[in-house]
């Protein structure tokens, strides 16, 4: 195997379902529809279930931190190497992860490695090794690992949405009567308020990432805002009214 995706370790809970979702996401991309996926662990003594085999998933019995494991999984030729936390709730998992990643560095493979880190304080240690990306274990969304492979950096934005630090989404009432979406976005960005990403229709449906020229009939907008600079509802309304008035007088 070469140019394959190698995954070291297994989620402690519901591993079959996790890997099914992970592999299904990979298969949805035309570029990776037939890319071999190799799991490296000792948690399937009777082999992989058919649900994973049918998705083109292969098993190499090993721990990832022995030379024999490297050869069996042909890690030197892997396109991506993912190191999962052995237990997403156990801080000691980071010690095992560090050992694996250091071995990747010794083999010159750290830059291809995406790693899960339980304790935020350990992130810098892993980054100093030179790994490609460090993320928290978020077992409900294996899609985040897939995004980290397909669009490096996207996982940072996605992960940020799960915390109160940095940026997060907030909903603000804003009555829209056929206004173009581009005007809503421009108004908020010009006022340094936030970045609108979706709106809520008058029927209550959330419409994500509409086209710029789309005419919006809605009751609210959902914006990406800074946690340390959250605008008031009044400020959002005023920003749009001011922009709209300026456009009419121009």
XYZ file of C-alpha atoms in Angstrom:
250
model
C 0.000 0.000 0.000
C 1.043 3.563 -0.624
C -0.610 6.967 -0.539
C -2.973 5.458 2.021
C -4.548 6.862 5.186
C -3.232 5.254 8.377
C -5.090 5.537 11.686
C -3.289 4.542 14.876
C -5.311 3.591 17.988
C -9.026 3.045 18.459
C -11.683 5.170 20.198
C -12.533 3.631 23.558
C -16.281 3.814 22.967
C -18.241 2.722 19.861
C -15.173 2.294 17.627
C -17.089 0.545 14.815
C -19.546 3.406 14.411
C -16.761 5.979 14.638
C -14.701 4.332 11.905
C -17.788 3.826 9.730
C -18.528 7.548 9.813
C -14.869 8.388 9.294
C -14.529 6.110 6.269
C -17.883 7.183 4.811
C -16.786 10.813 4.887
C -13.565 9.935 3.070
C -15.463 7.997 0.419
C -17.703 10.998 -0.321
C -14.707 12.856 -1.753
C -13.961 11.859 -5.345
C -10.232 12.284 -4.726
C -10.235 9.720 -1.885
C -13.091 7.483 -3.000
C -10.731 4.530 -3.458
C -7.890 5.538 -1.131
C -6.976 2.608 1.162
C -7.651 3.200 4.855
C -5.471 1.253 7.291
C -6.285 0.880 10.986
C -3.370 0.052 13.264
C -4.499 -1.378 16.596
C -4.980 -4.592 18.578
C -8.677 -4.152 19.284
C -10.021 -6.395 16.525
C -8.679 -9.889 17.327
C -11.337 -11.458 15.083
C -10.837 -9.031 12.226
C -12.802 -5.988 11.118
C -16.582 -6.088 10.814
C -17.972 -6.311 7.287
C -19.332 -2.754 7.574
C -15.735 -1.488 7.588
C -14.326 -4.004 5.107
C -16.999 -2.941 2.617
C -15.742 0.643 2.935
C -12.233 -0.371 1.934
C -10.796 -0.400 5.441
C -7.866 -2.714 6.264
C -6.427 -3.828 9.593
C -2.812 -4.093 10.723
C -2.458 -5.584 14.187
C 0.030 -3.476 16.103
C 0.540 -0.439 18.301
C 2.206 1.956 15.897
C 5.245 2.437 18.118
C 7.303 -0.546 16.938
C 9.419 -0.849 13.826
C 7.454 -3.915 12.769
C 4.269 -1.840 12.841
C 5.853 0.758 10.568
C 6.787 -1.882 8.032
C 3.487 -3.787 8.115
C 1.459 -0.591 7.639
C 4.047 0.914 5.262
C 3.783 4.199 7.154
C 6.704 5.652 5.206
C 4.449 5.743 2.124
C 1.236 6.884 3.861
C -0.330 10.111 2.637
C -1.811 10.877 6.054
C -1.134 9.452 9.505
C -3.740 10.004 12.207
C -2.953 9.356 15.863
C -6.111 9.028 17.952
C -6.119 9.516 21.715
C -6.355 6.099 23.352
C -8.895 7.482 25.810
C -10.380 10.909 25.101
C -11.013 11.495 28.825
C -7.685 10.266 30.195
C -4.792 12.741 30.389
C -2.232 9.921 30.312
C -3.268 9.291 26.718
C -1.117 12.261 25.732
C 2.005 10.465 26.963
C 1.361 7.577 24.605
C 0.533 10.015 21.828
C 3.779 11.924 22.385
C 5.788 8.709 22.130
C 4.108 7.831 18.841
C 4.599 11.310 17.405
C 8.240 11.422 18.447
C 8.756 8.184 16.558
C 7.090 9.821 13.548
C 9.599 12.645 13.842
C 12.495 10.181 13.906
C 11.188 8.670 10.683
C 10.665 12.090 9.103
C 6.888 11.634 9.039
C 5.708 14.192 11.595
C 4.657 16.652 8.887
C 2.122 14.087 7.648
C 0.722 13.384 11.112
C -2.527 14.713 12.570
C -2.825 14.045 16.275
C -5.484 14.226 18.979
C -4.466 15.864 22.261
C -6.545 15.559 25.438
C -4.875 18.257 27.542
C -4.460 21.694 25.960
C -1.213 22.268 27.869
C 0.398 19.455 25.864
C -0.368 20.969 22.474
C 2.812 23.019 22.256
C 4.973 19.986 23.023
C 3.390 18.108 20.140
C 3.644 21.069 17.795
C 7.362 21.425 18.567
C 7.852 17.919 17.232
C 6.569 19.221 13.914
C 3.260 17.396 13.535
C 0.898 18.686 10.870
C -2.050 19.452 13.160
C -3.148 19.012 16.788
C -6.846 18.835 17.666
C -9.016 17.822 20.588
C -10.674 14.403 20.510
C -14.243 15.083 19.364
C -15.674 11.621 18.951
C -19.086 12.717 17.690
C -17.512 14.372 14.660
C -14.814 12.278 12.943
C -15.479 14.649 10.035
C -13.102 17.104 11.723
C -10.182 14.737 11.122
C -11.273 14.375 7.519
C -11.343 18.163 7.091
C -7.850 18.349 8.602
C -6.616 16.050 5.849
C -8.512 17.590 2.951
C -8.228 21.277 3.902
C -5.441 21.832 6.451
C -6.394 24.678 8.772
C -10.142 24.114 8.438
C -10.067 21.928 11.538
C -8.847 24.908 13.595
C -11.931 26.912 12.626
C -14.281 24.010 13.262
C -12.743 23.182 16.628
C -12.961 26.819 17.664
C -16.733 26.632 17.298
C -16.908 24.125 20.152
C -15.414 26.514 22.706
C -16.288 29.876 24.232
C -12.810 31.206 23.546
C -11.992 33.022 20.327
C -15.050 32.998 18.078
C -18.495 31.497 18.203
C -21.896 31.704 16.556
C -24.673 33.938 17.867
C -28.168 34.671 16.560
C -29.386 38.259 16.244
C -32.882 39.429 15.289
C -32.873 41.327 11.991
C -36.000 41.675 9.882
C -35.167 41.363 6.193
C -37.588 42.070 3.344
C -35.924 41.031 0.115
C -32.509 42.487 0.941
C -29.595 40.906 -0.879
C -27.393 38.710 1.290
C -24.252 40.498 0.126
C -25.598 43.735 1.633
C -26.207 42.044 4.984
C -22.666 40.649 5.023
C -21.077 43.925 3.911
C -23.016 45.918 6.510
C -21.849 43.746 9.417
C -18.243 43.472 8.277
C -18.027 47.213 7.555
C -19.250 47.932 11.076
C -16.660 45.469 12.464
C -19.432 43.512 14.171
C -18.994 40.015 12.833
C -19.364 37.755 9.803
C -22.908 36.626 8.895
C -22.974 32.983 7.816
C -26.670 32.123 7.802
C -30.139 33.561 8.259
C -33.382 32.314 9.765
C -36.361 32.569 7.424
C -39.716 33.904 8.540
C -40.850 30.271 8.776
C -37.986 29.498 11.181
C -35.758 27.577 8.781
C -32.002 28.094 9.091
C -30.524 28.828 5.649
C -26.767 28.384 5.600
C -24.354 30.330 3.376
C -26.785 31.787 0.823
C -25.580 33.182 -2.501
C -24.549 36.841 -2.446
C -27.296 37.956 -4.835
C -30.048 35.995 -3.060
C -32.909 38.126 -1.785
C -33.505 37.361 1.849
C -36.829 37.269 3.659
C -35.928 36.522 7.216
C -36.287 37.269 10.899
C -32.733 36.733 12.172
C -29.129 36.260 11.133
C -26.471 33.986 12.603
C -23.041 35.533 12.847
C -19.531 34.516 13.741
C -18.455 36.994 16.419
C -15.512 37.489 18.722
C -16.112 36.317 22.272
C -14.418 39.446 23.641
C -16.455 41.798 21.433
C -20.071 40.636 21.275
C -22.357 43.280 19.731
C -25.759 44.137 21.122
C -28.930 43.460 19.149
C -29.411 47.215 18.819
C -25.944 47.648 17.355
C -26.596 44.966 14.737
C -29.852 46.589 13.701
C -28.290 50.036 13.569
C -25.354 48.785 11.494
C -27.699 47.417 8.843
C -29.951 50.483 8.828
C -26.944 52.789 8.490
C -25.530 50.777 5.612
C -28.929 50.600 3.897
C -29.446 54.354 4.239
C -26.003 55.033 2.819
C -26.730 52.816 -0.181
C -29.992 54.645 -0.890
C -28.348 58.060 -0.729
C -25.357 57.058 -2.866
